[in-house]
Short mmCIF file of C-alpha atoms in Angstrom, two decimals:
data_model
loop_
_atom_site.label_atom_id
_atom_site.label_comp_id
_atom_site.label_asym_id
_atom_site.label_seq_id
_atom_site.Cartn_x
_atom_site.Cartn_y
_atom_site.Cartn_z
CA MET A 1 0.00 0.00 0.00
CA LYS A 2 1.30 3.40 -0.91
CA LYS A 3 3.29 4.98 1.93
CA MET A 4 1.65 2.65 4.42
CA LEU A 5 3.19 -0.50 5.90
CA VAL A 6 6.61 0.75 4.81
CA VAL A 7 6.94 2.93 7.88
CA LEU A 8 4.44 3.76 10.58
CA SER A 9 2.81 6.65 8.74
CA VAL A 10 3.45 9.93 7.06
CA LEU A 11 1.38 12.78 8.41
CA LEU A 12 -0.68 14.78 6.01
CA MET A 13 0.52 18.28 5.26
CA LEU A 14 -1.77 21.09 6.25
CA ILE A 15 -2.47 23.29 3.27
CA SER A 16 -1.77 26.95 3.88
CA CYS A 17 -1.45 30.03 1.75
CA GLY A 18 0.98 31.67 4.13
CA LYS A 19 0.42 34.34 6.72
CA GLY A 20 -0.07 38.04 6.86
CA GLU A 21 -3.16 40.20 7.07
CA ASN A 22 -5.38 37.99 4.90
CA LYS A 23 -6.87 35.52 7.37
CA GLU A 24 -8.82 33.53 4.79
CA ASN A 25 -8.07 29.84 5.09
CA GLY A 26 -5.62 28.54 2.48
CA VAL A 27 -7.87 25.80 1.18
CA GLU A 28 -10.79 28.25 1.12
CA LYS A 29 -8.86 30.67 -1.07
CA ILE A 30 -7.94 27.88 -3.43
CA PHE A 31 -11.50 26.63 -3.86
CA ASN A 32 -12.91 30.16 -4.06
CA ASN A 33 -10.41 31.27 -6.68
CA GLY A 34 -12.41 32.25 -9.75
CA LYS A 35 -15.72 31.18 -8.25
CA SER A 36 -18.69 33.28 -7.23
CA ASP A 37 -20.84 30.60 -5.60
CA SER A 38 -19.50 30.77 -2.04
CA LYS A 39 -22.00 28.17 -0.81
CA THR A 40 -20.73 25.58 -3.28
CA SER A 41 -17.13 26.49 -2.50
CA GLY A 42 -17.78 26.23 1.22
CA ASN A 43 -19.25 22.74 0.86
CA GLU A 44 -16.28 21.64 -1.19
CA ILE A 45 -13.86 23.02 1.40
CA LYS A 46 -15.65 21.23 4.22
CA LYS A 47 -15.79 17.96 2.34
CA TYR A 48 -12.11 18.11 1.46
CA ASN A 49 -11.15 18.91 5.08
CA ASP A 50 -13.35 16.06 6.34
CA TYR A 51 -11.55 13.70 3.99
CA VAL A 52 -8.26 14.94 5.47
CA ASN A 53 -9.47 13.78 8.89
CA ILE A 54 -10.60 10.42 7.50
CA TYR A 55 -7.27 9.96 5.73
CA ASN A 56 -5.37 10.51 8.97
CA ARG A 57 -7.63 8.03 10.76
CA VAL A 58 -6.93 5.47 8.02
CA LEU A 59 -3.21 5.89 8.70
CA ASN A 60 -3.84 5.18 12.39
CA ILE A 61 -5.76 2.00 11.56
CA ASP A 62 -2.88 1.00 9.32
CA LYS A 63 -0.56 1.48 12.29
CA ASP A 64 -2.74 -0.95 14.25
CA PHE A 65 -2.02 -3.55 11.56
CA ILE A 66 1.69 -2.77 11.66
CA ASP A 67 1.82 -3.15 15.43
CA TYR A 68 -0.07 -6.45 15.22
CA PHE A 69 2.21 -7.97 12.58
CA LYS A 70 5.31 -6.85 14.48
CA ASP A 71 4.22 -9.12 17.35
CA ALA A 72 2.22 -11.82 15.59
CA GLY A 73 4.31 -12.05 12.43
CA ASN A 74 2.91 -12.03 8.91
CA GLN A 75 3.36 -15.74 8.28
CA GLU A 76 0.66 -18.39 8.48
CA GLN A 77 1.90 -19.58 11.88
CA LEU A 78 1.19 -17.17 14.73
CA LYS A 79 4.08 -16.18 16.99
CA LYS A 80 3.09 -17.19 20.51
CA ASP A 81 5.37 -15.06 22.66
CA GLU A 82 3.36 -11.83 22.47
CA SER A 83 -0.15 -10.43 22.98
CA PRO A 84 -0.55 -8.79 19.56
CA GLY A 85 -4.30 -8.23 19.38
CA THR A 86 -4.72 -5.61 22.09
CA GLY A 87 -4.10 -2.63 19.81
CA PHE A 88 -7.08 -2.87 17.47
CA ASN A 89 -8.96 0.02 19.03
CA THR A 90 -8.87 2.73 16.34
CA LEU A 91 -11.67 1.30 14.21
CA ASN A 92 -15.27 1.52 15.38
CA GLN A 93 -18.78 1.63 13.90
CA ASP A 94 -19.05 5.40 14.30
CA PHE A 95 -16.04 5.90 12.03
CA ILE A 96 -17.47 3.51 9.43
CA ASN A 97 -20.75 5.44 9.48
CA GLN A 98 -18.82 8.70 9.15
CA ILE A 99 -17.11 7.44 5.97
CA LYS A 100 -20.44 6.36 4.47
CA GLU A 101 -22.04 9.73 5.19
CA GLN A 102 -19.01 11.59 3.89
CA ALA A 103 -19.10 9.78 0.55
CA LYS A 104 -22.73 10.81 0.02
CA LYS A 105 -22.24 14.50 0.76
CA ALA A 106 -22.33 17.14 -1.96
CA PRO A 107 -20.48 18.09 -4.00
CA ALA A 108 -19.57 14.72 -5.47
CA MET A 109 -15.92 13.71 -5.61
CA GLU A 110 -16.73 10.68 -7.71
CA ASN A 111 -13.61 8.51 -7.58
CA LEU A 112 -12.72 9.43 -4.00
CA ASP A 113 -16.32 8.86 -2.82
CA LYS A 114 -16.41 5.46 -4.53
CA ALA A 115 -13.11 4.43 -2.95
CA ALA A 116 -14.32 5.63 0.47
CA LEU A 117 -17.50 3.51 0.26
CA ALA A 118 -15.45 0.45 -0.68
CA LEU A 119 -13.18 1.12 2.29
CA ALA A 120 -16.17 1.40 4.63
CA GLY A 121 -17.35 -1.99 3.38
CA VAL A 122 -14.01 -3.62 4.18
CA TYR A 123 -13.95 -1.96 7.60
CA GLU A 124 -17.33 -3.52 8.38
CA GLU A 125 -15.80 -6.93 7.65
CA LEU A 126 -12.75 -6.13 9.77
CA LEU A 127 -14.54 -4.71 12.80
CA PRO A 128 -15.83 -8.02 14.28
CA ILE A 129 -12.40 -9.62 13.71
CA PHE A 130 -10.67 -6.75 15.49
CA GLN A 131 -13.14 -6.94 18.36
CA GLU A 132 -12.66 -10.71 18.62
CA ALA A 133 -8.87 -10.27 18.74
CA GLU A 134 -9.05 -7.53 21.34
CA ASN A 135 -11.39 -9.54 23.57
CA TYR A 136 -9.22 -12.65 23.26
CA TYR A 137 -5.92 -10.98 24.10
CA LYS A 138 -7.18 -8.51 26.71
CA GLY A 139 -9.03 -11.39 28.38
CA LYS A 140 -5.79 -13.42 28.28
CA GLU A 141 -7.61 -16.48 26.92
CA PHE A 142 -4.32 -17.56 25.33
CA LEU A 143 -3.11 -18.59 28.79
CA SER A 144 -5.65 -21.41 28.91
CA ASP A 145 -5.76 -22.55 25.26
CA ASN A 146 -2.11 -22.11 24.27
CA TYR A 147 -3.03 -19.64 21.52
CA ALA A 148 -5.38 -22.08 19.74
CA LYS A 149 -8.08 -19.46 19.18
CA GLY A 150 -5.37 -16.88 18.58
CA GLN A 151 -4.20 -18.95 15.61
CA GLU A 152 -7.73 -18.95 14.20
CA ILE A 153 -8.00 -15.18 14.64
CA HIS A 154 -4.56 -14.73 13.06
CA LYS A 155 -5.71 -16.63 9.97
CA LYS A 156 -8.78 -14.36 9.71
CA ILE A 157 -6.62 -11.23 10.05
CA LEU A 158 -4.18 -12.38 7.35
CA GLY A 159 -7.04 -13.08 4.95
CA ALA A 160 -8.83 -9.82 5.72
CA PHE A 161 -5.63 -7.82 5.42
CA GLU A 162 -5.00 -9.00 1.87
CA LYS A 163 -8.35 -7.52 0.81
CA TYR A 164 -7.97 -4.43 2.99
CA ASN A 165 -4.53 -3.63 1.59
CA GLY A 166 -5.85 -3.26 -1.95
CA VAL A 167 -8.98 -1.31 -1.06
CA ALA A 168 -7.23 1.04 1.37
CA GLY A 169 -4.45 1.52 -1.16
CA LEU A 170 -7.01 2.67 -3.73
CA PHE A 171 -8.51 5.12 -1.24
CA VAL A 172 -5.07 6.56 -0.49
CA THR A 173 -4.36 6.87 -4.22
CA GLU A 174 -7.60 8.76 -4.86
CA PHE A 175 -7.08 10.99 -1.84
CA ASP A 176 -3.54 11.75 -2.99
CA LYS A 177 -4.91 12.83 -6.37
CA LYS A 178 -7.29 15.29 -4.71
CA SER A 179 -4.56 16.49 -2.36
CA ASP A 180 -2.18 17.00 -5.30
CA GLU A 181 -4.88 18.97 -7.10
CA VAL A 182 -5.34 21.30 -4.14
CA PHE A 183 -1.60 21.65 -3.65
CA ALA A 184 -0.99 22.48 -7.32
CA LYS A 185 -3.60 25.23 -7.09
CA GLU A 186 -1.92 26.54 -3.96
CA LEU A 187 1.46 26.75 -5.68
CA GLU A 188 -0.07 28.57 -8.63
CA MET A 189 -1.83 31.05 -6.36
CA LEU A 190 1.24 31.73 -4.21
CA LYS A 191 3.34 32.39 -7.30
CA LYS A 192 0.70 34.68 -8.78
CA GLU A 193 0.50 36.70 -5.53
CA GLY A 194 4.28 37.07 -5.34
CA ARG A 195 4.53 35.25 -2.00
CA VAL A 196 8.12 34.14 -2.45
CA ILE A 197 8.54 32.69 1.05
CA GLY A 198 5.26 30.78 0.96
CA TYR A 199 5.84 29.60 -2.60
CA ASN A 200 9.29 28.13 -1.95
CA ARG A 201 8.15 26.53 1.31
CA ALA A 202 5.23 24.91 -0.48
CA LEU A 203 7.49 23.96 -3.39
CA PHE A 204 9.95 22.28 -1.03
CA MET A 205 7.14 20.18 0.45
CA ASP A 206 5.80 19.34 -3.01
CA ILE A 207 9.19 18.13 -4.24
CA SER A 208 9.68 16.19 -1.00
CA LYS A 209 6.44 14.35 -1.64
CA LYS A 210 7.56 13.52 -5.18
CA ILE A 211 10.74 11.99 -3.75
CA LEU A 212 8.68 9.85 -1.39
CA ASN A 213 6.41 8.84 -4.26
CA GLU A 214 9.44 7.69 -6.26
CA MET A 215 10.69 5.72 -3.26
CA ASP A 216 7.23 4.13 -2.98
CA ARG A 217 7.22 3.33 -6.68
CA GLN A 218 10.51 1.50 -6.25
CA LYS A 219 9.27 -0.13 -3.01
CA LEU A 220 12.49 0.81 -1.27
CA ASN A 221 13.31 -0.27 2.27
CA ALA A 222 16.45 -0.93 4.28
CA ALA A 223 16.66 -4.53 3.08
CA ASN A 224 16.58 -3.78 -0.64
CA VAL A 225 17.89 -0.20 -0.84
CA THR A 226 20.95 -1.12 -2.94
CA GLU A 227 18.64 -2.51 -5.63
CA GLY A 228 17.06 0.91 -6.11
CA SER A 229 17.68 3.41 -8.88
CA ALA A 230 18.82 6.95 -8.11
CA GLU A 231 18.14 8.14 -11.66
CA LYS A 232 14.81 9.88 -10.88
CA ILE A 233 15.64 10.80 -7.29
CA LYS A 234 18.79 12.81 -8.07
CA PRO A 235 17.16 15.57 -10.18
CA LEU A 236 14.40 15.92 -7.57
CA HIS A 237 17.08 16.27 -4.90
CA GLU A 238 18.65 19.10 -6.89
CA GLU A 239 15.27 20.85 -7.21
CA LEU A 240 14.77 20.34 -3.47
CA GLY A 241 18.04 22.09 -2.71
CA LYS A 242 17.20 25.04 -4.93
CA ALA A 243 13.76 25.50 -3.33
CA LEU A 244 15.30 25.42 0.14
CA THR A 245 18.03 27.90 -0.80
CA ASP A 246 15.47 30.25 -2.34
CA PHE A 247 13.34 29.95 0.80
CA GLN A 248 16.32 30.74 3.04
CA ASN A 249 17.30 33.75 0.93
CA ALA A 250 13.73 35.05 0.85
CA PHE A 251 13.51 34.73 4.63
CA LYS A 252 16.40 37.16 4.95
CA ASP A 253 14.49 39.86 3.08
CA PRO A 254 12.74 42.23 5.56
CA LYS A 255 10.24 43.38 2.92
CA LEU A 256 9.16 39.82 2.14
CA LEU A 257 8.92 38.99 5.84
CA GLU A 258 6.62 41.94 6.38
CA LYS A 259 4.57 41.24 3.28
CA GLU A 260 3.94 37.60 4.19
CA GLY A 261 3.57 38.13 7.93
CA TYR A 262 6.65 36.31 9.20
CA GLU A 263 9.15 37.28 11.85
CA GLY A 264 12.88 36.73 11.49
CA GLY A 265 14.03 33.53 13.18
CA GLU A 266 10.65 31.79 13.43
CA ALA A 267 11.52 29.46 10.54
CA ASP A 268 14.86 28.34 12.03
CA SER A 269 13.48 25.00 13.26
CA TYR A 270 11.76 24.37 9.92
CA ILE A 271 14.97 25.11 8.01
CA SER A 272 16.94 22.83 10.33
CA GLU A 273 14.58 19.89 9.70
CA ALA A 274 14.43 20.66 5.97
CA LEU A 275 18.23 20.52 5.80
CA LYS A 276 18.17 17.18 7.63
CA PHE A 277 15.66 15.86 5.10
CA LYS A 278 17.78 17.08 2.19
CA GLY A 279 20.78 15.37 3.77
CA SER A 280 18.89 12.12 4.31
CA VAL A 281 17.97 12.02 0.62
CA ALA A 282 21.62 12.70 -0.29
CA ALA A 283 22.67 9.79 1.93
CA LEU A 284 20.02 7.57 0.30
CA ILE A 285 21.33 8.40 -3.17
CA ASN A 286 24.88 7.70 -2.04
CA ARG A 287 23.89 4.33 -0.56
CA ILE A 288 22.08 3.34 -3.77
CA GLU A 289 24.84 4.43 -6.12
CA ASN A 290 27.66 2.90 -4.09
CA LYS A 291 25.72 -0.28 -3.27
CA VAL A 292 26.20 0.11 0.49
CA LYS A 293 24.01 -2.54 2.07
CA VAL A 294 22.55 -2.23 5.55
CA ASP A 295 24.28 -4.57 7.98
CA GLU A 296 22.56 -7.98 7.97
CA PHE A 297 22.83 -8.21 11.76
CA LYS A 298 20.85 -5.00 12.14
CA LEU A 299 18.18 -6.21 9.73
CA LYS A 300 17.91 -9.62 11.35
CA HIS A 301 17.58 -8.20 14.85
CA ASN A 302 15.17 -5.42 13.89
CA PHE A 303 17.38 -2.46 14.68
CA PRO A 304 15.44 0.83 14.20
CA MET A 305 16.20 1.73 10.61
CA GLU A 306 15.22 5.34 11.27
CA ASN A 307 18.70 5.67 12.79
CA GLU A 308 20.47 4.22 9.75
CA ASP A 309 21.95 6.89 7.46
CA GLY A 310 20.76 6.54 3.90
CA SER A 311 17.90 4.18 4.70
CA PRO A 312 14.46 4.87 3.20
CA GLU A 313 13.05 4.57 6.72
CA GLN A 314 15.22 7.46 7.87
CA VAL A 315 14.02 9.61 4.95
CA TYR A 316 10.40 8.97 5.91
CA ASP A 317 11.09 9.59 9.60
CA ILE A 318 12.79 12.94 9.03
CA TYR A 319 10.04 13.95 6.60
CA GLU A 320 7.53 13.58 9.43
CA ASP A 321 9.58 16.07 11.44
CA VAL A 322 9.62 18.48 8.49
CA ILE A 323 5.83 18.24 8.28
CA GLY A 324 5.56 18.95 11.99
CA GLU A 325 7.55 22.17 11.52
CA HIS A 326 5.63 23.04 8.35
CA ASN A 327 2.36 22.71 10.23
CA ARG A 328 3.71 24.70 13.19
CA LEU A 329 4.44 27.63 10.88
CA ASN A 330 0.93 27.33 9.41
CA ARG A 331 -0.63 27.63 12.86
CA LYS A 332 1.32 30.73 13.89
#
């Protein structure tokens, strides 16, 4: 599944048009651009933002799967030295109902709505399995049956996950398309308004996402990183560096700071994390090109790959920190 099950999760970027005197929400400006029907625009904004919340909840449910398979394993035979089924508590009937209602709201977002309804259907199949697992492990029934029922539940989860993975992956793909559409409009608007700081910050995040997408396309992880191709990552890395340099230079301009409502120094943490991300991508490219494998001992004993220079996991992990700083600037 795209961006899921590779690492824990990648947080969704908040869309923002920058700061300054204009307090209109970034997404609102994008949807209102060139439109006179504010009611229609408002409904579209709300529906998009509601899908943002659903998307983030989907990532949390995906994390429940990740945590389960870390303990139970993803093979047919259940590992018996853990209590893996106690973490299935993110999914509930209220959330399933919320997805169904969301997909029926106007205005229609045809492909995304269709994918959401399919996801709700799979969640309804998963919910009783999750509840059975949680009851079994929280009730410690495995102490009296030597994991016999746990093995049955594990088989159900493996089968359900195979279906879930495809359906949830489609939902993520359709959401990403809508998110990319909104983000492209944001970039266009920022450029048109001459918001140099906001434009280059948004551009940096956009290029970063393209790098992650290429990593996803190649299905890169610590175990297979040397089999990757740096051909499409390298030019994106160069664009990333230019956007960051332009952002840093713009942030030194008092006139631009005043125009866009920033204060000198408030982007220092963002720049620091952005530089780390740029460096992590450079290390990834170096590892791919020089065929530097991750130590087999570390892989075998599940060392945290987020700490391994040049690993895809580290790139994802640092990107989450960049998003945290990006969102912090949006909220100020």
